[in-house]
mmCIF file of C-alpha atoms and ligand atoms in Angstrom:
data_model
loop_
_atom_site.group_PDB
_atom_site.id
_atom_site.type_symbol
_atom_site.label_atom_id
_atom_site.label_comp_id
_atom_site.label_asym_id
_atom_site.label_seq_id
_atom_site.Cartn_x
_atom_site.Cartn_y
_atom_site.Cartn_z
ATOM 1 C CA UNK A 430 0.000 0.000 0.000
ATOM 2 C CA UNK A 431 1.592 3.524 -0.977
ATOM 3 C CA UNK A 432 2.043 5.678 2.032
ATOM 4 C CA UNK A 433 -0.569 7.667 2.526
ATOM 5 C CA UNK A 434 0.257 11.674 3.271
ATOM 6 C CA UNK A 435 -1.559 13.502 5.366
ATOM 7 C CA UNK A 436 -0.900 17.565 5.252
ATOM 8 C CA UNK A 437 -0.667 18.390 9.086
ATOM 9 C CA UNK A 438 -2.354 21.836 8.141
ATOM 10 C CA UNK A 439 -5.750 19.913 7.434
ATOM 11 C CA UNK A 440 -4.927 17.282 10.805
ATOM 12 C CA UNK A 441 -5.213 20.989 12.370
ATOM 13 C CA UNK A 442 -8.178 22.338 10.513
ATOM 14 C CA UNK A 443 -10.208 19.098 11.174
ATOM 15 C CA UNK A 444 -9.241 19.231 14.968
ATOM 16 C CA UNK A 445 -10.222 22.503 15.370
ATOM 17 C CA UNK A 446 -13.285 22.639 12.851
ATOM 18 C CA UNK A 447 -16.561 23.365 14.334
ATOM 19 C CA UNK A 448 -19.240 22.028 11.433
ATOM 20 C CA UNK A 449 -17.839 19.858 8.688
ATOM 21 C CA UNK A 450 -19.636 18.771 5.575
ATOM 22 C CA UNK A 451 -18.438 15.836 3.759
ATOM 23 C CA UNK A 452 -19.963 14.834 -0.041
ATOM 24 C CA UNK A 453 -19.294 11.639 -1.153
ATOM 25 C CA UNK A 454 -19.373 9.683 -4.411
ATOM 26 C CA UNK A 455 -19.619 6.047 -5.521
ATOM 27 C CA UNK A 456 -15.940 5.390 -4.925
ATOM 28 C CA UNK A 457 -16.556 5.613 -0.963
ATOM 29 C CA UNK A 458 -18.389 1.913 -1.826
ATOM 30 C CA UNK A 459 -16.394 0.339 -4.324
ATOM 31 C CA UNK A 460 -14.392 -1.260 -1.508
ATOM 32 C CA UNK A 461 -17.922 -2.732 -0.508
ATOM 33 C CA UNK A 462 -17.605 -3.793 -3.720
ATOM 34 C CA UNK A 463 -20.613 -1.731 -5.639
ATOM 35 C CA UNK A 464 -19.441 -0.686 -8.843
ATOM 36 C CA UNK A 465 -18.788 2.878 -9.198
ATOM 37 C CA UNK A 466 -21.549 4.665 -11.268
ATOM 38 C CA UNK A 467 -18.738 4.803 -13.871
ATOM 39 C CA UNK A 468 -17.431 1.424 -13.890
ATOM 40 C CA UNK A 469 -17.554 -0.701 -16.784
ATOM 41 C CA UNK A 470 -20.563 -2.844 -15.973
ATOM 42 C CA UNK A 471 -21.378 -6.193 -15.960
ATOM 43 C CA UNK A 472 -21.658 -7.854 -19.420
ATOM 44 C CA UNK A 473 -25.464 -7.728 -18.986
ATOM 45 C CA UNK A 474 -25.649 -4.305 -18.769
ATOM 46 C CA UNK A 475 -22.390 -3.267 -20.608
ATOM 47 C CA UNK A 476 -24.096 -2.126 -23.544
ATOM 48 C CA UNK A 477 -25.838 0.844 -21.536
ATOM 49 C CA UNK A 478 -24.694 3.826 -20.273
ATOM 50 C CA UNK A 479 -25.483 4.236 -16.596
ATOM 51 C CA UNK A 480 -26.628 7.920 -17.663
ATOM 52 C CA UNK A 481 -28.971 6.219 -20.552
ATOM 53 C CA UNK A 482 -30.656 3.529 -17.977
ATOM 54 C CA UNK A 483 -31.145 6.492 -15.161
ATOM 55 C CA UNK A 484 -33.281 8.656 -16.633
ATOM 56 C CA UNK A 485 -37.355 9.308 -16.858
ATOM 57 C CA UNK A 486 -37.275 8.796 -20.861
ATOM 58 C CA UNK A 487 -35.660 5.300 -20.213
ATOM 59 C CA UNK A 488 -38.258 4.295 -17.844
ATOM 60 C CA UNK A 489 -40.774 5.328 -19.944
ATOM 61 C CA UNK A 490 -39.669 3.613 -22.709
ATOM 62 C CA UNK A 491 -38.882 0.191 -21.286
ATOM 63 C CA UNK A 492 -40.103 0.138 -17.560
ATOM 64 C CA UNK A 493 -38.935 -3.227 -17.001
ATOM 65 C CA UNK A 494 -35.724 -2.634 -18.192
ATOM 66 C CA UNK A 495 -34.807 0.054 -15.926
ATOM 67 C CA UNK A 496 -36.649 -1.728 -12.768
ATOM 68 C CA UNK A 497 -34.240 -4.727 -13.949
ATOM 69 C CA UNK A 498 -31.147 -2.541 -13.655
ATOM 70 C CA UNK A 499 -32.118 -1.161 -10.252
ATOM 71 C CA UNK A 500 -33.038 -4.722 -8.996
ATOM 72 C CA UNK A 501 -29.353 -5.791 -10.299
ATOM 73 C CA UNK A 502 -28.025 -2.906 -8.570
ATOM 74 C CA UNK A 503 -29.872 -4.088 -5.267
ATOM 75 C CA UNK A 504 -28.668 -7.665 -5.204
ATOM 76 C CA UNK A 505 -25.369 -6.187 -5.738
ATOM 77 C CA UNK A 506 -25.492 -4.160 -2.489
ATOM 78 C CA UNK A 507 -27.266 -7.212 -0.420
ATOM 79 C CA UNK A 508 -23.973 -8.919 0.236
ATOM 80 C CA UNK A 509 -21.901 -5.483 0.445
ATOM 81 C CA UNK A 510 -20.848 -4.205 3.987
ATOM 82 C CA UNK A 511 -19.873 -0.912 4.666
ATOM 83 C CA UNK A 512 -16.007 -0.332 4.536
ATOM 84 C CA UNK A 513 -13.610 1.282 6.933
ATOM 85 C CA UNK A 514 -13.947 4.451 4.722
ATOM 86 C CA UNK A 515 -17.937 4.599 6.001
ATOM 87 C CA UNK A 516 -16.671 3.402 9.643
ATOM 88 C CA UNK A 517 -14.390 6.401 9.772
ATOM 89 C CA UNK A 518 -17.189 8.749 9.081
ATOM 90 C CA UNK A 519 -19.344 7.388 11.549
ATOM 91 C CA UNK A 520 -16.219 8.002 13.776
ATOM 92 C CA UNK A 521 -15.719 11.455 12.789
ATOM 93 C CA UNK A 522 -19.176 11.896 13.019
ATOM 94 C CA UNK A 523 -18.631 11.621 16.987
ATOM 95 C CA UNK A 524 -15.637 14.230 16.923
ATOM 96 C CA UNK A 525 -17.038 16.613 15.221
ATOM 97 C CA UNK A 526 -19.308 19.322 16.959
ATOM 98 C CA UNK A 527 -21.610 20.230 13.797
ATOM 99 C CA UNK A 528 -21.413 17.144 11.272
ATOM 100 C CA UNK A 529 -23.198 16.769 7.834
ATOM 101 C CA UNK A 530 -22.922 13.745 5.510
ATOM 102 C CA UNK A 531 -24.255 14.159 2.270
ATOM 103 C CA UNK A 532 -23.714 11.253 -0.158
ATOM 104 C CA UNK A 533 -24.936 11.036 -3.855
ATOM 105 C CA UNK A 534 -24.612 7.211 -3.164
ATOM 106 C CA UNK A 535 -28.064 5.906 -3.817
ATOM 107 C CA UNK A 536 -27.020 2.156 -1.658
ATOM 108 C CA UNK A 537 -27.931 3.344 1.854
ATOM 109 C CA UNK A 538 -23.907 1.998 3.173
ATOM 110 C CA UNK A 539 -23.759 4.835 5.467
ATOM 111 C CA UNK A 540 -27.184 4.331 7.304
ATOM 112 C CA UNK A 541 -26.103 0.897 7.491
ATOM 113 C CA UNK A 542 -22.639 1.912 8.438
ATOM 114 C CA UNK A 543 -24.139 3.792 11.664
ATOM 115 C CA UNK A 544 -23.865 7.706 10.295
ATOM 116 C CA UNK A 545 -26.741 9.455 11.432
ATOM 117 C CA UNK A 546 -26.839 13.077 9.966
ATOM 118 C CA UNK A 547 -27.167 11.806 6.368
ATOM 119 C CA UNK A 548 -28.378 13.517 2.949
ATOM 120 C CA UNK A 549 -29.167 11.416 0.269
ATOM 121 C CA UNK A 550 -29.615 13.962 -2.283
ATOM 122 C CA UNK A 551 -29.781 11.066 -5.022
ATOM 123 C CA UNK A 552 -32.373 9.145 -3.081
ATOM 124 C CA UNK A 553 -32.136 5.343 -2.261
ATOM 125 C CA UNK A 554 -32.669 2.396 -4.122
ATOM 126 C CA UNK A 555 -33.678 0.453 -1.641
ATOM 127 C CA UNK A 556 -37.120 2.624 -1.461
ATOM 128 C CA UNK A 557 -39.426 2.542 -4.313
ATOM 129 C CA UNK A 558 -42.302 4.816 -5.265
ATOM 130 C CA UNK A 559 -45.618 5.136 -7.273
ATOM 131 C CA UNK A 560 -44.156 7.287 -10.538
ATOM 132 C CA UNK A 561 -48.012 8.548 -10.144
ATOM 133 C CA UNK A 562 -48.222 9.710 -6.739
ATOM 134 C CA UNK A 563 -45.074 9.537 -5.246
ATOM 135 C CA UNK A 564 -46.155 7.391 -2.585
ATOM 136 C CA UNK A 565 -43.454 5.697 -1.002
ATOM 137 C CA UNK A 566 -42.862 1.759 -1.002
ATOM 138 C CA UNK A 567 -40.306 0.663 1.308
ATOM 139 C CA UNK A 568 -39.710 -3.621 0.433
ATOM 140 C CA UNK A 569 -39.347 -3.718 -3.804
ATOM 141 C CA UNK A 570 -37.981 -6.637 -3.177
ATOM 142 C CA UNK A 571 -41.077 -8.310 -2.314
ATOM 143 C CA UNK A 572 -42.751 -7.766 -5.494
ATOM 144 C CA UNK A 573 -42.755 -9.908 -8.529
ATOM 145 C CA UNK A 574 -43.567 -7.755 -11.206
ATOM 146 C CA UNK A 575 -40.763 -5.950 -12.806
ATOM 147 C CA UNK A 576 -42.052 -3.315 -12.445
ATOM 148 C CA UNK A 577 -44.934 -3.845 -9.910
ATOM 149 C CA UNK A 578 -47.772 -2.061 -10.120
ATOM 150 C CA UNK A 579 -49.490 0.593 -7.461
ATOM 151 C CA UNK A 580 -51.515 -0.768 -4.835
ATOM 152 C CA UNK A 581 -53.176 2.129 -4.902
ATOM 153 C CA UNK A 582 -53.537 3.840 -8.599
ATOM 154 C CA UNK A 583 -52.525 0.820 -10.536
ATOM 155 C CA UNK A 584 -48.916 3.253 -12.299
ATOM 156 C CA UNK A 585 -45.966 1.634 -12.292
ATOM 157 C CA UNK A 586 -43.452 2.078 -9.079
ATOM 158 C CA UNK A 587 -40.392 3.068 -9.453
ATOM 159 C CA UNK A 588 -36.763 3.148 -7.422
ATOM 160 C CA UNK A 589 -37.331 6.890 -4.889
ATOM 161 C CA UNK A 590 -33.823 8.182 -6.778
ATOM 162 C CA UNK A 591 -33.075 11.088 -8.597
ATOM 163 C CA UNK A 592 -32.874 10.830 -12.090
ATOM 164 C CA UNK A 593 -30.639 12.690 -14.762
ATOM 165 C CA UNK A 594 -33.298 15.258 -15.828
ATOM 166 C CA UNK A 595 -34.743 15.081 -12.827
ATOM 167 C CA UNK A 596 -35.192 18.280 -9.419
ATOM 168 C CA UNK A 597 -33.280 17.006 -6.367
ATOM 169 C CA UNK A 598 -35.432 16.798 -3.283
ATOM 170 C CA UNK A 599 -36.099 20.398 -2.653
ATOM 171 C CA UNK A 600 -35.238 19.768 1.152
ATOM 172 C CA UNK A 601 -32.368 17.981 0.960
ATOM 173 C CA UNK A 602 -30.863 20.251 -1.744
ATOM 174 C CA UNK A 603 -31.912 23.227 0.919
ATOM 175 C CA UNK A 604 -30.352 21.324 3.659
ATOM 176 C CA UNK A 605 -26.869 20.304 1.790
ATOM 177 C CA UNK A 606 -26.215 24.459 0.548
ATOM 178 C CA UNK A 607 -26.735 25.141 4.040
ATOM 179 C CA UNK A 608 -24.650 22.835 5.268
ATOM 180 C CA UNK A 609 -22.153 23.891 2.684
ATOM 181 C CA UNK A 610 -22.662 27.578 3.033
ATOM 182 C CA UNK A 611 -22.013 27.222 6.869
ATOM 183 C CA UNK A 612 -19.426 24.617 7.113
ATOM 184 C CA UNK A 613 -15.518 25.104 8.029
ATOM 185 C CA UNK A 614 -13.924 22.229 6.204
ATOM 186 C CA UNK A 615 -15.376 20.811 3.546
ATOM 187 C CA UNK A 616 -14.553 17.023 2.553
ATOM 188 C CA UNK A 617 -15.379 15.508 -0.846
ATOM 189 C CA UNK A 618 -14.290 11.615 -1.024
ATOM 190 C CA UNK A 619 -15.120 9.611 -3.904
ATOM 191 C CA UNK A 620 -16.809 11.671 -6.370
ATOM 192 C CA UNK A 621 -15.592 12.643 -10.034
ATOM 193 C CA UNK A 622 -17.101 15.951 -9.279
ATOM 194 C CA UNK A 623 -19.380 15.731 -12.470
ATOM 195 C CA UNK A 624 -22.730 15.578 -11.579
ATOM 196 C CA UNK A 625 -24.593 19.094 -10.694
ATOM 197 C CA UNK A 626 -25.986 19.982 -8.562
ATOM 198 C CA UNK A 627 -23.627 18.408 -6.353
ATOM 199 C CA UNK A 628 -20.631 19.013 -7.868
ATOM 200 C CA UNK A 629 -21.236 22.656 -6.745
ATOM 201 C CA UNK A 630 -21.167 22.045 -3.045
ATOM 202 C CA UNK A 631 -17.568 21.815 -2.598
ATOM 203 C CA UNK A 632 -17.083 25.622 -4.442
ATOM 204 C CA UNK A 633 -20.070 26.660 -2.385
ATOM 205 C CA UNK A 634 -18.178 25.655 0.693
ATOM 206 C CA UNK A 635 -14.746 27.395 -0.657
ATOM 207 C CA UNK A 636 -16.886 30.754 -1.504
ATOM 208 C CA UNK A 637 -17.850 31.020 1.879
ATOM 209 C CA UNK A 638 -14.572 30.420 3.608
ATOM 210 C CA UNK A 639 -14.165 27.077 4.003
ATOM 211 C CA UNK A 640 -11.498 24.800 3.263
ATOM 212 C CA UNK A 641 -12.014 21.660 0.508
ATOM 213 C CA UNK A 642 -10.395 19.043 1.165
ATOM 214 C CA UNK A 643 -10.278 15.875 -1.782
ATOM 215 C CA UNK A 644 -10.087 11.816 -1.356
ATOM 216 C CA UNK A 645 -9.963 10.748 -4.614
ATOM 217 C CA UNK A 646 -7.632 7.793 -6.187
ATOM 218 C CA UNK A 647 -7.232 10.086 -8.762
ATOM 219 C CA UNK A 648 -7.448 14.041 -9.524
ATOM 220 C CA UNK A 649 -10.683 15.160 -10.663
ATOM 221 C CA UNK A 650 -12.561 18.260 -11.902
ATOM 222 C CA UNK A 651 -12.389 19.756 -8.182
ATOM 223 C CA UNK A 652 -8.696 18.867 -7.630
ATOM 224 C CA UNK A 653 -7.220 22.346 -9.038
ATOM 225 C CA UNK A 654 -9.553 24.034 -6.716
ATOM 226 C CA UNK A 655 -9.033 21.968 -3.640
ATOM 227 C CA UNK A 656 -6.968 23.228 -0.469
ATOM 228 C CA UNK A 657 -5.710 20.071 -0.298
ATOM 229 C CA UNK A 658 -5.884 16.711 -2.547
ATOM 230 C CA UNK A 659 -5.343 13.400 -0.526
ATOM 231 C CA UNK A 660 -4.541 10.581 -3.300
ATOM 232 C CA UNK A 661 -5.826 7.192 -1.878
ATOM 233 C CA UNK A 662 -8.617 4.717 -1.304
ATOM 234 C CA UNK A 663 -11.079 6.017 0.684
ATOM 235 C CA UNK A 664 -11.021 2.856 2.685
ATOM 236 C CA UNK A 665 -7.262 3.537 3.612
ATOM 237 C CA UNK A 666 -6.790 7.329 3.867
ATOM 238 C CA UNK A 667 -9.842 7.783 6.391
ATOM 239 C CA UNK A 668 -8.757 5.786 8.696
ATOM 240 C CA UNK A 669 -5.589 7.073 8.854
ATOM 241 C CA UNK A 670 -7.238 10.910 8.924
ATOM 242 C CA UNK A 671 -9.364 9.720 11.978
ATOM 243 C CA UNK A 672 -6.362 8.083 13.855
ATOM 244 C CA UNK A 673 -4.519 11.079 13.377
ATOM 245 C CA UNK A 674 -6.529 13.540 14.322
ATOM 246 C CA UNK A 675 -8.305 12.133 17.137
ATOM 247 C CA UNK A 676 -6.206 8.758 17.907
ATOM 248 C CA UNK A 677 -8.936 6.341 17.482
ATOM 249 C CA UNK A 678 -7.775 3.044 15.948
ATOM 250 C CA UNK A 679 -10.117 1.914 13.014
ATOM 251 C CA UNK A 680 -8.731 -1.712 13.005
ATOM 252 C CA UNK A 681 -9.752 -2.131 16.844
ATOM 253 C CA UNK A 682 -13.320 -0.423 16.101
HETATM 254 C C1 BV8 B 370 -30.852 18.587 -11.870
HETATM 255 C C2 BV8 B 370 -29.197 8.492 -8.823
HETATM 256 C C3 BV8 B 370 -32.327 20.365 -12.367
HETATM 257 C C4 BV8 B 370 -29.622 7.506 -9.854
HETATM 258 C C5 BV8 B 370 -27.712 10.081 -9.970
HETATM 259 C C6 BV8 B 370 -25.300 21.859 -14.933
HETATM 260 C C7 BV8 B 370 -24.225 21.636 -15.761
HETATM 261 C C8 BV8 B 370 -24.130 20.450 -16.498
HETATM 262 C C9 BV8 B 370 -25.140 19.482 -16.414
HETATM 263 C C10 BV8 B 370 -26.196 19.723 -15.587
HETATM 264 C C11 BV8 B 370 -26.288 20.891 -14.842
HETATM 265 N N1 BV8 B 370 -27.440 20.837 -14.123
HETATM 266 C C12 BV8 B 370 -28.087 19.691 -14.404
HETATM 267 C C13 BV8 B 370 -27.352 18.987 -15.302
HETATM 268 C C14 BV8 B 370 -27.695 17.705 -15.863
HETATM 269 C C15 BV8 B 370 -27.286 16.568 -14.937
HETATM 270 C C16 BV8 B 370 -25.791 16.399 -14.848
HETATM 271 O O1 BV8 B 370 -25.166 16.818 -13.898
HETATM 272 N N2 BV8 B 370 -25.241 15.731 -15.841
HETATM 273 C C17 BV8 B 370 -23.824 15.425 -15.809
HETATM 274 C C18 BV8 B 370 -23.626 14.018 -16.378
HETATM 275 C C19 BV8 B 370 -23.086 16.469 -16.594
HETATM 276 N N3 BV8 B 370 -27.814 16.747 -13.603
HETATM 277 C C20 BV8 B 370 -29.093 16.418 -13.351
HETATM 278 O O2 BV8 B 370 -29.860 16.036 -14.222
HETATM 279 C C21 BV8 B 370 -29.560 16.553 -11.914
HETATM 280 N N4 BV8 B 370 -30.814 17.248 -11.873
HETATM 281 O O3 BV8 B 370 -29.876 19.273 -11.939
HETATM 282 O O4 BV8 B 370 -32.143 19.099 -11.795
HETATM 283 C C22 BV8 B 370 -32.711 20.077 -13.785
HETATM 284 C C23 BV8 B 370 -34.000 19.672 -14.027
HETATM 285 C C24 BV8 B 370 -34.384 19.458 -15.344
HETATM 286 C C25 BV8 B 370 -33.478 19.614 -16.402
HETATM 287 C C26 BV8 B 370 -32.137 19.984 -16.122
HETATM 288 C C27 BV8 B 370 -31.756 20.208 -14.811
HETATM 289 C C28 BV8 B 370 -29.798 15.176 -11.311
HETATM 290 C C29 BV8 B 370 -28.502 14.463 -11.147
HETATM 291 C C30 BV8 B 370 -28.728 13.176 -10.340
HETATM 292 C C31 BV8 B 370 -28.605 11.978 -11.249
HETATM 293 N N5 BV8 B 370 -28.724 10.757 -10.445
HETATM 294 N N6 BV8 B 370 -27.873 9.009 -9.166
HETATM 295 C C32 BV8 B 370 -28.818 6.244 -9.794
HETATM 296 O O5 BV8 B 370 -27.824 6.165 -9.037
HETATM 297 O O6 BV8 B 370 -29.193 5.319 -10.516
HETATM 298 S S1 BV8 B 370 -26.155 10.586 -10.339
HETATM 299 C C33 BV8 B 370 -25.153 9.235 -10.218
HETATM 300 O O7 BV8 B 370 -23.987 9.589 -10.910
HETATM 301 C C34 BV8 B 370 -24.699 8.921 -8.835
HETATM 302 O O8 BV8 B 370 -25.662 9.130 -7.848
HETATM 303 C C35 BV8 B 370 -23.548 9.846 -8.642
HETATM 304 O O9 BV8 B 370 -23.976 11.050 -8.129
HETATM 305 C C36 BV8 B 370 -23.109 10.101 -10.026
HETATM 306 C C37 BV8 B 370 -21.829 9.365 -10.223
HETATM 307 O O10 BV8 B 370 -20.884 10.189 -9.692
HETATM 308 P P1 BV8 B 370 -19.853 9.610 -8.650
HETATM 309 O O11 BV8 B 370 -20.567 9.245 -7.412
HETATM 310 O O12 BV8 B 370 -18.787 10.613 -8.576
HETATM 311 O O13 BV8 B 370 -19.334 8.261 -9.267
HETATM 312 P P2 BV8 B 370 -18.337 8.095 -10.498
HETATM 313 O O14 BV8 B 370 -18.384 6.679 -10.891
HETATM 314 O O15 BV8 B 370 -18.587 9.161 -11.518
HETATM 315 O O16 BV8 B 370 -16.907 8.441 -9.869
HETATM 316 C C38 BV8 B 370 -16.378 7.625 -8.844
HETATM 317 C C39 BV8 B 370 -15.203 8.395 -8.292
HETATM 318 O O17 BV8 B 370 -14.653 7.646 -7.220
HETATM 319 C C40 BV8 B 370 -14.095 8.593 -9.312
HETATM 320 O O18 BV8 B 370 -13.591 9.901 -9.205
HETATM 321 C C41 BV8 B 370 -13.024 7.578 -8.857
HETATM 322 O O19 BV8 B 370 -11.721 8.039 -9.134
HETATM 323 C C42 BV8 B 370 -13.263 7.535 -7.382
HETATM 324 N N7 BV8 B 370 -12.904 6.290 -6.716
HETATM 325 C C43 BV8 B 370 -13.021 5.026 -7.193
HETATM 326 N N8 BV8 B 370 -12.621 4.142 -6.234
HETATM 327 C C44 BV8 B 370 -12.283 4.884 -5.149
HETATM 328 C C45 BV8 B 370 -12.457 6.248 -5.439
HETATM 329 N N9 BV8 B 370 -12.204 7.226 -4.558
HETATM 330 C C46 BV8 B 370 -11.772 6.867 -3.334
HETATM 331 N N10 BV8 B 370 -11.582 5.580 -2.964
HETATM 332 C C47 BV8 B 370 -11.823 4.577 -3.849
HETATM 333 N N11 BV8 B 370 -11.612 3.295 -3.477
#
């Protein structure tokens, strides 16, 4: 494993900060084993783009399809456990007066990994609901059709996530520019920084003072504005951020 470097100046920032805001991305999961959003998919799906499959115009064109995906997706996450990367932000969580975690991660690994203040500005797959009414159907599993029908109005359900094309949930877009607006460090860990509105959030934070720092295994769009880029697995460089700045062993948690 390359050594992983940890400026002291943002040990210091995170010790001393009173509200942090973190964003993360698909790659906080991929050592769960989820496939990034990006990630060249499984031969069954290969032939899609991700951005083709999660969209309104692809549901309405082949509903099953798209249900399909999102039930693939699922059964992916069923055997995934959260990784030290979502451990240490449960951790830092605890250390950190003010603490927001907002993840475009649609998998629910950080609920599952124990953080409580959590965003999901992308929704969750796990949650499905009528594409007439909205209502909200927790077990999508337990249906057979693909995709099942409302209960109540007969439309087709669909997974509660945001789709390209699609408004984020006005209150969780409200609450993650707050968060960012108001925040002294901001962290962004696994993300290629492409998709907006949450791409924004970092140079929201950096507008109004904060400091941005980046986990990424490799630069991204964000890097050349970041105060500081980490290079590294998220799985490996949080740990070592938590030990460091509040000495709290991840391998003994
Ligand atoms: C909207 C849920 C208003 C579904 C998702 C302004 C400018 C340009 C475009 C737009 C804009 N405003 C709106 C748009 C259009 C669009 C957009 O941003 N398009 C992009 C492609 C340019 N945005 C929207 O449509 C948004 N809606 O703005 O509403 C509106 C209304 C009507 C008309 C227009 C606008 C809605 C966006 C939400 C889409 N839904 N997810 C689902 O998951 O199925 S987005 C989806 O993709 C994911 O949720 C995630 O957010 C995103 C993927 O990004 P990442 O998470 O970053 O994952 P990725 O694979 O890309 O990268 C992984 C990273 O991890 C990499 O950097 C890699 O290096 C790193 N990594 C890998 N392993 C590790 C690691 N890092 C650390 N450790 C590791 N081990």
């Amino acid at each position: 494993m390359d050594e992983i470097v940890i400026p002291s100046a943002l040990i210091q920032s995170l010790r001393t900060a009173s509200r942090v805001a973190v964003l993360t991305g698909a790659g906080i999961s991929a050592e769960s084993g989820v496939p990034t959003f990006r990630d060249a998919q499984s031969v069954l799906w290969a032939r899609y783009r991700p951005e083709e499959l999660a969209t309104p115009g692809a549901f309405k064109r082949d509903p099953r399809l798209v249900w399909e995906w999102y039930e693939w997706r699922r059964n992916l996450v069923t055997d995934a456990k959260p990784n030290l990367g979502h451990r240490s932000l449960v951790i830092m969580e605890t250390q950190v007066p003010d603490f927001t975690l907002i993840t475009q991660n649609v998998d629910g690994l950080h609920q599952m990994a124990g953080s409580k203040n959590v965003i999901e500005i992308h929704g969750n797959m796990h949650r499905s609901k009528c594409s007439n009414e909205g209502t909200i159907f927790d077990q999508p599993e337990l249906y057979e059709d693909k995709p099942p029908l409302c209960p109540d109005c007969g439309a087709y359900l669909r997974p509660d996530v945001v789709w390209f094309g699609e408004s984020l949930p006005p209150e969780a877009l409200q609450a993650s520019w707050e968060s960012a607006q108001n925040c002294d460090l901001f962290l962004s860990i696994g993300t290629s920084a492409l998709v907006e509105p949450a791409a924004t959030l970092p140079l929201l934070a950096q507008e109004n003072g904060a400091e941005v720092a980046e986990i990424n295994i490799q630069e991204t769009r964000l890097t050349p504005h970041a105060s500081y880029f980490i290079v590294g697995s998220a799985a490996q460089v949080l740990p070592e951020l938590v030990k460091i700045t509040w000495q709290v062993d991840m391998s003994a948690e």
